[in-house]
Short mmCIF file of C-alpha atoms in Angstrom, two decimals:
data_model
loop_
_atom_site.label_atom_id
_atom_site.label_comp_id
_atom_site.label_asym_id
_atom_site.label_seq_id
_atom_site.Cartn_x
_atom_site.Cartn_y
_atom_site.Cartn_z
CA MET A 23 6.15 -13.66 6.93
CA ASP A 24 7.94 -12.59 10.28
CA ILE A 25 4.64 -11.84 13.06
CA LYS A 26 6.58 -11.57 15.31
CA GLN A 27 8.72 -8.83 14.15
CA PHE A 28 6.35 -7.08 12.27
CA GLN A 29 4.06 -6.91 15.80
CA GLU A 30 7.22 -5.47 17.23
CA ARG A 31 8.38 -3.27 14.56
CA PHE A 32 4.85 -1.62 14.90
CA ASN A 33 3.63 -2.08 18.36
CA LEU A 34 0.43 -3.50 17.49
CA TYR A 35 -0.24 -7.01 18.23
CA PHE A 36 -3.17 -8.92 17.01
CA GLU A 37 -6.01 -10.89 19.11
CA ASN A 38 -6.04 -13.23 15.80
CA GLU A 39 -2.73 -13.30 14.14
CA SER A 40 -3.71 -15.24 11.30
CA LEU A 41 -5.36 -12.25 10.06
CA LEU A 42 -2.35 -10.21 9.81
CA LYS A 43 -0.72 -13.11 7.71
CA GLN A 44 -3.71 -13.38 5.76
CA ALA A 45 -3.42 -9.25 4.71
CA PHE A 46 0.10 -10.46 2.85
CA MET A 47 -1.37 -13.49 1.40
CA HIS A 48 -1.36 -13.06 -2.30
CA THR A 49 -3.57 -15.30 -3.94
CA SER A 50 -0.31 -16.93 -5.86
CA TYR A 51 0.41 -18.49 -2.96
CA VAL A 52 -2.54 -19.94 -1.85
CA ASN A 53 -2.70 -21.50 -4.96
CA GLU A 54 0.60 -23.20 -4.40
CA HIS A 55 -0.13 -24.28 -0.73
CA ARG A 56 -4.07 -25.99 -1.68
CA ASP A 57 -3.13 -28.45 1.05
CA GLN A 58 -3.50 -25.93 3.33
CA SER A 59 -7.02 -24.38 3.65
CA LEU A 60 -5.82 -20.67 3.56
CA GLU A 61 -7.55 -17.77 2.38
CA ASP A 62 -5.92 -15.02 0.10
CA ASN A 63 -6.02 -11.12 1.04
CA GLU A 64 -8.56 -9.97 -1.51
CA ARG A 65 -11.66 -9.75 0.51
CA LEU A 66 -9.46 -7.43 3.75
CA GLU A 67 -8.62 -5.92 0.46
CA PHE A 68 -11.79 -4.93 -0.21
CA LEU A 69 -12.76 -4.35 3.57
CA GLY A 70 -9.71 -1.81 4.23
CA ASP A 71 -10.17 0.31 1.06
CA ALA A 72 -13.37 1.41 3.05
CA VAL A 73 -11.21 2.00 6.08
CA LEU A 74 -8.32 4.23 4.00
CA GLU A 75 -11.68 6.03 2.21
CA LEU A 76 -12.39 6.90 5.80
CA ALA A 77 -9.18 7.50 7.78
CA VAL A 78 -8.06 9.59 4.81
CA SER A 79 -11.82 11.34 4.29
CA GLN A 80 -11.78 12.95 8.11
CA TYR A 81 -8.22 13.42 7.79
CA LEU A 82 -8.37 15.70 4.80
CA PHE A 83 -12.04 17.32 6.41
CA ARG A 84 -10.19 18.62 9.55
CA GLN A 85 -6.79 19.14 7.38
CA TYR A 86 -8.83 21.79 5.47
CA PRO A 87 -11.52 23.55 6.65
CA HIS A 88 -12.16 25.97 3.95
CA MET A 89 -11.58 23.16 0.86
CA SER A 90 -14.95 22.19 -1.21
CA GLU A 91 -16.60 18.63 -1.32
CA GLY A 92 -15.46 18.92 -4.91
CA GLU A 93 -12.02 19.58 -3.60
CA LEU A 94 -12.08 17.28 -1.26
CA THR A 95 -13.18 14.43 -3.23
CA LYS A 96 -10.52 14.94 -6.17
CA PHE A 97 -7.54 15.01 -3.36
CA ARG A 98 -9.02 11.88 -1.70
CA ALA A 99 -9.15 10.19 -4.75
CA ASN A 100 -5.37 11.21 -5.48
CA ILE A 101 -4.83 9.45 -1.71
CA VAL A 102 -6.56 6.46 -1.90
CA CYS A 103 -5.89 5.13 -5.30
CA GLU A 104 -2.83 2.63 -6.41
CA PRO A 105 0.09 4.87 -7.22
CA SER A 106 -0.24 6.57 -3.47
CA LEU A 107 -1.02 2.71 -1.90
CA GLU A 108 2.00 1.61 -3.45
CA GLN A 109 4.22 4.71 -2.45
CA PHE A 110 2.86 4.06 1.14
CA ASN A 111 3.93 -0.06 0.96
CA ARG A 112 6.82 1.51 -0.04
CA GLN A 113 7.25 3.90 2.64
CA LEU A 114 6.89 1.16 5.58
CA SER A 115 8.81 -1.73 3.42
CA LEU A 116 6.04 -3.96 3.98
CA GLY A 117 7.16 -5.42 0.80
CA GLN A 118 9.13 -7.89 2.81
CA TYR A 119 5.88 -9.55 4.57
CA LEU A 120 4.68 -10.50 0.72
CA LEU A 121 3.39 -14.22 0.83
CA LEU A 122 4.21 -15.13 -3.16
CA GLY A 123 3.88 -18.32 -5.21
CA LYS A 124 7.14 -18.80 -6.34
CA GLY A 125 6.11 -17.99 -10.26
CA GLU A 126 5.23 -14.56 -8.74
CA GLU A 127 7.84 -14.63 -6.51
CA VAL A 128 10.14 -15.09 -10.33
CA SER A 129 8.69 -12.59 -12.29
CA GLY A 130 8.97 -9.53 -9.82
CA GLY A 131 6.05 -9.59 -7.72
CA ARG A 132 7.26 -8.42 -4.87
CA GLU A 133 7.81 -5.22 -6.58
CA ARG A 134 4.46 -5.26 -8.81
CA SER A 135 2.04 -1.97 -7.91
CA ALA A 136 -0.83 -3.78 -7.64
CA ILE A 137 0.53 -6.16 -5.46
CA LEU A 138 2.11 -3.61 -2.87
CA ALA A 139 -1.01 -1.00 -3.09
CA ASP A 140 -3.60 -4.25 -2.35
CA ALA A 141 -1.17 -5.28 0.21
CA PHE A 142 -1.35 -1.99 1.94
CA GLU A 143 -4.96 -2.13 2.18
CA ALA A 144 -5.52 -5.63 3.75
CA LEU A 145 -3.42 -4.50 6.08
CA MET A 146 -6.03 -1.49 6.95
CA GLY A 147 -8.75 -4.21 6.92
CA ALA A 148 -6.87 -6.69 9.24
CA ILE A 149 -6.35 -4.19 11.61
CA TYR A 150 -10.02 -2.82 11.22
CA LEU A 151 -11.33 -5.92 11.86
CA ASP A 152 -8.53 -7.25 14.85
CA LYS A 153 -8.62 -3.68 16.76
CA GLY A 154 -11.56 -1.27 15.50
CA PHE A 155 -11.45 1.77 13.45
CA THR A 156 -9.69 3.98 16.18
CA THR A 157 -6.93 1.75 16.00
CA ALA A 158 -6.66 1.93 11.85
CA LEU A 159 -6.72 5.49 11.97
CA ALA A 160 -4.10 5.69 14.82
CA PHE A 161 -1.80 3.20 12.73
CA LEU A 162 -2.43 6.09 9.36
CA GLU A 163 -2.23 9.41 11.93
CA GLU A 164 1.36 7.65 12.61
CA ASN A 165 2.84 6.49 9.83
CA ILE A 166 1.23 7.32 6.79
CA PHE A 167 -0.80 11.38 6.86
CA PRO A 168 2.86 13.15 8.35
CA SER A 169 3.88 12.17 4.66
CA ILE A 170 0.39 13.99 2.92
CA GLU A 171 1.24 17.62 2.53
CA PRO A 172 -0.70 19.86 -0.10
CA GLY A 173 2.87 19.44 -1.86
CA ALA A 174 3.22 15.74 -2.02
CA PHE A 175 -0.29 15.54 -4.07
CA SER A 176 0.03 18.84 -6.02
CA HIS A 177 -1.58 16.68 -9.08
CA VAL A 178 -4.42 17.31 -7.44
CA MET A 179 -4.44 21.37 -7.90
CA ASP A 180 -1.74 21.16 -10.23
CA TYR A 181 -1.14 24.68 -11.15
CA LYS A 182 1.80 24.06 -12.95
CA SER A 183 0.81 22.01 -15.20
CA LYS A 184 -1.80 24.05 -16.22
CA LEU A 185 0.53 27.12 -16.59
CA GLN A 186 2.98 24.89 -18.82
CA GLU A 187 -0.01 24.11 -21.14
CA LYS A 188 -1.27 27.15 -21.30
CA MET A 189 2.44 28.64 -22.20
CA GLN A 190 3.05 25.91 -24.57
CA LYS A 191 0.02 26.87 -26.95
CA LYS A 192 2.04 30.51 -27.28
CA GLY A 193 5.66 29.14 -27.47
CA GLN A 194 6.54 30.13 -24.39
CA ASN A 195 8.44 28.60 -21.65
CA VAL A 196 8.50 29.52 -18.35
CA SER A 197 10.40 28.49 -15.51
CA TYR A 198 10.55 28.35 -11.54
CA GLN A 199 13.36 29.95 -8.95
CA ILE A 200 13.18 29.77 -5.68
CA ILE A 201 14.03 33.47 -4.37
CA ASP A 202 13.46 33.60 -0.81
CA GLU A 203 13.55 31.19 2.55
CA GLN A 204 12.41 32.24 5.53
CA GLY A 205 12.45 30.64 8.91
CA PRO A 206 13.64 28.40 11.19
CA ASP A 207 15.11 24.81 9.71
CA HIS A 208 12.16 22.79 11.32
CA ASN A 209 8.95 25.73 10.06
CA ARG A 210 10.51 26.62 6.81
CA GLU A 211 9.01 28.91 4.29
CA PHE A 212 9.51 29.25 0.71
CA ILE A 213 8.72 31.70 -1.07
CA ALA A 214 8.93 30.58 -5.07
CA GLY A 215 8.85 32.87 -8.21
CA VAL A 216 7.77 31.66 -11.83
CA PHE A 217 9.95 33.90 -14.62
CA LEU A 218 8.90 34.25 -18.50
CA ASN A 219 12.11 35.76 -20.61
CA HIS A 220 13.35 37.12 -17.11
CA ASN A 221 10.18 38.75 -16.09
CA LYS A 222 8.86 37.76 -12.42
CA ILE A 223 4.63 36.71 -13.77
CA GLY A 224 3.88 34.97 -10.28
CA GLU A 225 5.15 34.23 -6.76
CA GLY A 226 4.22 31.98 -4.29
CA ARG A 227 4.85 30.79 -0.80
CA GLY A 228 4.55 27.36 0.96
CA ARG A 229 5.59 25.33 3.49
CA SER A 230 7.72 22.78 0.18
CA LYS A 231 9.38 24.27 -2.42
CA LYS A 232 6.96 22.06 -4.61
CA GLU A 233 4.06 24.35 -2.76
CA ALA A 234 5.31 27.52 -3.43
CA GLU A 235 5.80 26.98 -7.49
CA GLN A 236 2.46 25.67 -7.31
CA GLU A 237 1.20 29.11 -5.56
CA ALA A 238 3.51 31.07 -7.87
CA ALA A 239 2.02 29.34 -11.07
CA LYS A 240 -1.35 30.00 -9.66
CA GLU A 241 -0.84 33.79 -9.55
CA ALA A 242 0.62 33.87 -12.95
CA LEU A 243 -2.58 31.86 -14.02
CA GLN A 244 -4.82 34.94 -12.35
CA GLN A 245 -2.84 38.11 -13.88
CA THR A 246 -1.78 36.55 -17.38
CA ASP A 247 -4.52 36.00 -20.03
CA MET B 21 -35.95 21.75 11.48
CA ASP B 22 -36.78 20.28 15.02
CA ILE B 23 -34.08 19.34 15.93
CA LYS B 24 -35.63 18.00 19.76
CA GLN B 25 -38.34 15.93 17.42
CA PHE B 26 -35.43 14.17 15.56
CA GLN B 27 -33.26 13.29 18.53
CA GLU B 28 -35.75 12.22 20.74
CA ARG B 29 -37.58 10.25 17.57
CA PHE B 30 -33.83 8.39 17.18
CA ASN B 31 -32.69 8.28 20.93
CA LEU B 32 -29.34 10.36 19.21
CA TYR B 33 -28.54 13.32 21.13
CA PHE B 34 -26.03 15.25 19.81
CA GLU B 35 -23.26 17.05 21.65
CA ASN B 36 -22.95 20.07 18.67
CA GLU B 37 -26.56 20.38 17.28
CA SER B 38 -25.72 22.75 14.84
CA LEU B 39 -24.00 19.63 13.02
CA LEU B 40 -27.05 18.13 13.27
CA LYS B 41 -28.69 21.11 11.97
CA GLN B 42 -26.49 21.12 8.81
CA ALA B 43 -26.65 18.23 7.60
CA PHE B 44 -30.29 18.87 6.59
CA MET B 45 -28.84 22.69 5.28
CA HIS B 46 -29.48 22.44 1.47
CA THR B 47 -26.82 25.62 -0.19
CA SER B 48 -30.04 26.88 -1.44
CA TYR B 49 -30.99 27.71 2.19
CA VAL B 50 -27.58 29.38 2.73
CA ASN B 51 -27.96 31.60 -0.40
CA GLU B 52 -30.99 32.89 0.94
CA HIS B 53 -29.77 33.48 4.17
CA ARG B 54 -26.46 35.61 3.49
CA ASP B 55 -26.83 37.39 6.55
CA GLN B 56 -26.02 34.85 8.96
CA SER B 57 -22.89 32.69 9.11
CA LEU B 58 -24.30 29.54 7.48
CA GLU B 59 -22.49 26.57 6.20
CA ASP B 60 -24.50 24.20 3.87
CA ASN B 61 -24.00 19.88 4.01
CA GLU B 62 -21.78 19.75 1.27
CA ARG B 63 -18.76 18.77 3.04
CA LEU B 64 -20.20 16.37 5.47
CA GLU B 65 -21.93 14.74 2.45
CA PHE B 66 -18.36 14.17 1.82
CA LEU B 67 -17.40 13.24 5.08
CA GLY B 68 -20.63 10.46 5.07
CA ASP B 69 -20.23 9.17 1.81
CA ALA B 70 -17.02 7.36 3.57
CA VAL B 71 -19.33 6.44 6.65
CA LEU B 72 -21.45 4.34 4.48
CA GLU B 73 -18.98 2.88 2.66
CA LEU B 74 -17.12 1.41 5.33
CA ALA B 75 -20.18 0.60 7.43
CA VAL B 76 -21.63 -1.61 4.55
CA SER B 77 -18.19 -2.44 3.57
CA GLN B 78 -18.16 -4.02 6.80
CA TYR B 79 -21.39 -5.37 7.19
CA LEU B 80 -21.29 -6.99 3.56
CA PHE B 81 -17.72 -8.56 4.98
CA ARG B 82 -19.55 -10.81 7.70
CA GLN B 83 -22.90 -11.09 5.79
CA TYR B 84 -21.38 -12.78 3.16
CA PRO B 85 -18.60 -14.81 3.84
CA HIS B 86 -18.47 -16.47 0.39
CA MET B 87 -18.62 -13.14 -1.74
CA SER B 88 -15.73 -12.91 -3.55
CA GLU B 89 -14.16 -9.04 -3.35
CA GLY B 90 -15.32 -8.28 -7.33
CA GLU B 91 -18.71 -9.19 -5.63
CA LEU B 92 -18.45 -7.68 -2.54
CA THR B 93 -17.72 -4.64 -4.38
CA LYS B 94 -20.42 -4.39 -6.79
CA PHE B 95 -22.67 -5.30 -4.29
CA ARG B 96 -21.70 -2.60 -2.10
CA ALA B 97 -21.39 0.30 -4.94
CA ASN B 98 -25.31 -0.87 -5.08
CA ILE B 99 -25.81 0.01 -2.14
CA VAL B 100 -24.06 3.03 -1.54
CA CYS B 101 -25.10 5.01 -5.08
CA GLU B 102 -27.53 7.59 -4.76
CA PRO B 103 -30.93 5.19 -5.74
CA SER B 104 -30.76 3.71 -2.28
CA LEU B 105 -29.71 6.49 -0.37
CA GLU B 106 -32.30 8.23 -1.67
CA GLN B 107 -34.68 5.28 -0.56
CA PHE B 108 -32.90 5.32 2.78
CA ASN B 109 -33.91 8.88 3.09
CA ARG B 110 -37.65 8.05 2.35
CA GLN B 111 -37.78 5.04 4.88
CA LEU B 112 -36.92 7.05 7.47
CA SER B 113 -39.25 10.13 6.59
CA LEU B 114 -35.91 12.52 6.66
CA GLY B 115 -37.44 15.07 3.77
CA GLN B 116 -39.65 16.65 6.94
CA TYR B 117 -36.02 17.86 8.32
CA LEU B 118 -34.69 19.49 4.48
CA LEU B 119 -33.88 22.98 5.08
CA LEU B 120 -34.44 24.33 1.84
CA GLY B 121 -33.66 27.79 -0.02
CA LYS B 122 -37.74 29.25 -0.98
CA GLY B 123 -37.33 28.70 -5.14
CA GLU B 124 -35.67 24.74 -4.35
CA GLU B 125 -38.93 24.70 -2.37
CA VAL B 126 -41.20 25.70 -4.81
CA SER B 127 -39.82 24.04 -7.75
CA GLY B 128 -40.21 20.52 -5.67
CA GLY B 129 -36.36 20.30 -4.14
CA ARG B 130 -37.75 18.21 -1.09
CA GLU B 131 -39.07 15.43 -3.47
CA ARG B 132 -35.61 15.81 -5.47
CA SER B 133 -33.68 12.49 -5.31
CA ALA B 134 -30.15 13.74 -5.33
CA ILE B 135 -30.83 16.30 -2.41
CA LEU B 136 -32.29 13.55 -0.71
CA ALA B 137 -29.75 11.56 -1.15
CA ASP B 138 -27.24 13.84 -0.42
CA ALA B 139 -28.79 14.66 3.10
CA PHE B 140 -28.82 10.80 4.19
CA GLU B 141 -25.11 10.79 3.90
CA ALA B 142 -24.85 14.40 5.18
CA LEU B 143 -26.30 13.05 8.67
CA MET B 144 -23.81 10.02 8.78
CA GLY B 145 -20.98 12.53 8.73
CA ALA B 146 -22.57 14.71 11.47
CA ILE B 147 -23.16 11.41 13.60
CA TYR B 148 -19.64 10.72 12.78
CA LEU B 149 -18.19 13.66 14.16
CA ASP B 150 -20.41 13.97 16.76
CA LYS B 151 -20.45 10.72 18.19
CA GLY B 152 -17.78 8.68 16.40
CA PHE B 153 -17.88 5.68 14.09
CA THR B 154 -19.88 3.32 16.22
CA THR B 155 -22.62 5.35 16.71
CA ALA B 156 -22.90 5.65 13.19
CA LEU B 157 -22.38 2.55 12.32
CA ALA B 158 -25.25 1.25 15.15
CA PHE B 159 -27.40 4.08 13.37
CA LEU B 160 -27.35 1.81 10.31
CA GLU B 161 -27.60 -1.50 11.78
CA GLU B 162 -30.84 -0.61 13.68
CA ASN B 163 -32.81 1.68 10.68
CA ILE B 164 -31.31 0.63 7.53
CA PHE B 165 -29.46 -2.69 7.30
CA PRO B 166 -32.34 -5.16 8.00
CA SER B 167 -33.94 -3.44 5.04
CA ILE B 168 -30.30 -4.71 2.94
CA GLU B 169 -31.49 -8.35 1.99
CA PRO B 170 -30.45 -10.47 -0.78
CA GLY B 171 -33.62 -10.12 -2.26
CA ALA B 172 -33.53 -5.89 -2.22
CA PHE B 173 -30.68 -6.39 -4.41
CA SER B 174 -30.59 -9.63 -6.05
CA HIS B 175 -28.54 -7.98 -8.64
CA VAL B 176 -25.55 -8.96 -6.97
CA MET B 177 -25.75 -12.41 -5.18
CA ASP B 178 -23.82 -15.16 -3.40
CA TYR B 179 -25.32 -17.87 -5.53
CA LYS B 180 -22.91 -20.60 -3.45
CA SER B 181 -24.83 -19.68 -0.24
CA LYS B 182 -28.00 -19.50 -2.18
CA LEU B 183 -27.56 -23.37 -3.86
CA GLN B 184 -26.26 -24.61 -0.51
CA GLU B 185 -29.49 -23.23 1.07
CA LYS B 186 -31.51 -24.62 -1.77
CA MET B 187 -29.93 -28.00 -1.30
CA GLN B 188 -30.21 -28.31 1.59
CA LYS B 189 -34.32 -27.78 2.05
CA LYS B 190 -33.76 -31.32 -0.08
CA GLY B 191 -31.00 -32.94 2.62
CA GLN B 192 -28.32 -32.89 -0.25
CA ASN B 193 -24.94 -31.04 -0.24
CA VAL B 194 -22.59 -30.20 -3.08
CA SER B 195 -19.16 -30.36 -2.98
CA TYR B 196 -17.08 -27.60 -5.16
CA GLN B 197 -13.74 -28.86 -6.99
CA ILE B 198 -11.16 -26.86 -9.21
CA ILE B 199 -11.50 -28.88 -12.65
CA ASP B 200 -8.70 -26.68 -14.48
CA GLU B 201 -7.06 -23.61 -14.52
CA GLN B 202 -5.24 -21.72 -17.49
CA GLY B 203 -2.85 -18.64 -18.22
CA PRO B 204 0.42 -17.98 -16.47
CA ASP B 205 0.50 -17.72 -12.96
CA HIS B 206 0.00 -14.07 -12.52
CA ASN B 207 -2.80 -14.43 -15.03
CA ARG B 208 -4.53 -17.66 -13.44
CA GLU B 209 -7.92 -18.46 -15.16
CA PHE B 210 -9.98 -21.37 -13.10
CA ILE B 211 -13.08 -23.55 -13.95
CA ALA B 212 -14.73 -24.78 -11.18
CA GLY B 213 -17.06 -27.53 -10.87
CA VAL B 214 -19.49 -28.03 -8.34
CA PHE B 215 -21.24 -32.10 -7.71
CA LEU B 216 -23.73 -33.30 -6.21
CA ASN B 217 -23.99 -37.40 -5.43
CA HIS B 218 -20.74 -37.22 -7.63
CA ASN B 219 -22.64 -35.57 -11.08
CA LYS B 220 -21.47 -32.12 -12.10
CA ILE B 221 -24.46 -30.08 -11.78
CA GLY B 222 -22.35 -26.52 -12.68
CA GLU B 223 -19.49 -25.44 -14.44
CA GLY B 224 -18.01 -22.02 -14.00
CA ARG B 225 -14.82 -19.46 -14.53
CA GLY B 226 -13.33 -16.66 -13.24
CA ARG B 227 -10.34 -14.97 -12.06
CA SER B 228 -10.12 -16.58 -8.76
CA LYS B 229 -11.01 -19.95 -7.61
CA LYS B 230 -14.05 -18.27 -5.13
CA GLU B 231 -15.07 -16.47 -8.66
CA ALA B 232 -14.82 -19.66 -10.32
CA GLU B 233 -17.02 -21.16 -8.13
CA GLN B 234 -19.97 -18.35 -7.78
CA GLU B 235 -19.75 -18.94 -10.97
CA ALA B 236 -20.54 -22.89 -11.30
CA ALA B 237 -22.88 -22.29 -8.46
CA LYS B 238 -25.32 -19.78 -9.97
CA GLU B 239 -25.24 -22.09 -13.27
CA ALA B 240 -26.39 -25.13 -11.13
CA LEU B 241 -28.96 -22.51 -9.72
CA GLN B 242 -30.23 -22.49 -13.55
CA GLN B 243 -29.93 -25.80 -13.89
CA THR B 244 -31.45 -27.58 -10.90
CA ASP B 245 -35.28 -26.61 -9.78
#
């Protein structure tokens, strides 16, 4: 991997550069280089998982002062999970730094969800060991948290699915429409309606279309029986 | 609760003393004091759980350099779990600070495992919010980690370290060797042997070399005396 390029790109310079390299070292690479005494990224992944848990927890705790402990726990589980971690890895194009064995490379390992998710966790472990929790948190605040919006993790409080399920039992189908947009581009608010046979059965607003639709579905759920 | 006594006892002085109080505030107490706008300790518990996860992870990571990721994960789960957290609470006699509703008090809430475990987590959340991760870690290093010994959690063990210790007492040294590999690259299984003076004294298999070696050490421990 290009350690120099990584460090310049993220303006993050390691005291111990071998930790950074280890974060991207898949076990298949270590197995193919027995002559060198290398260590794969699995232990760093263990540590990084906990770094992520705490960083995400404190972010959610501050961001959602009215969420209950139960909701926070569900939300966190939906952020610190393989599909989300894979997505974070892809967002930052970290796949390019992976060190894979030849077999793993040929069989598409560089695109494998688990490998991408694990490497993201391992990177957090490496940053924590080399620079401490505050730097690990700052890295996430700069690169990851801005993409965590209520809409992006709507499966957590997924009212749309709940409404669809309820309606399908009655043989009915709802549809959504954005009925208004307000505010300047950088601070847009959307108003969504959910319709049943052209009758509006719910309305909601949000910072993204997804969020507005979720809110509309939530209202419809409260008003239908 | 006696906030002053707590702070003097642990030499830990809060900027925001109401956070400390909140850590010990059970929901039953809040329910009986609706006139005051109090918040129970459940959100702090959510945060404290993650503080504990990271603190314990980094402790185990450094303490057991030969443990595989899988073993570390098991070990951590056995420390950050209700029975252990209850035990930590009792070790520090924190039950005295609990704020309970009358009904909960009468029915023995001050001795209930879940309430004690949750309050311990909430306390970690409060320390983290008021003083940061480093202070929360220092609190655990001083008050809790010394009681986390292999013996106390012997269901999860670093067999390699244990075998090494045993052998060194006899002035002997063991070595490990991967004696076979099976399966395709992305789903490899390793077979490790542990040797004493070229005699194999144990064999084990695992998904990583480390895991196989641990299993080999485990067998050797059972077979040597």
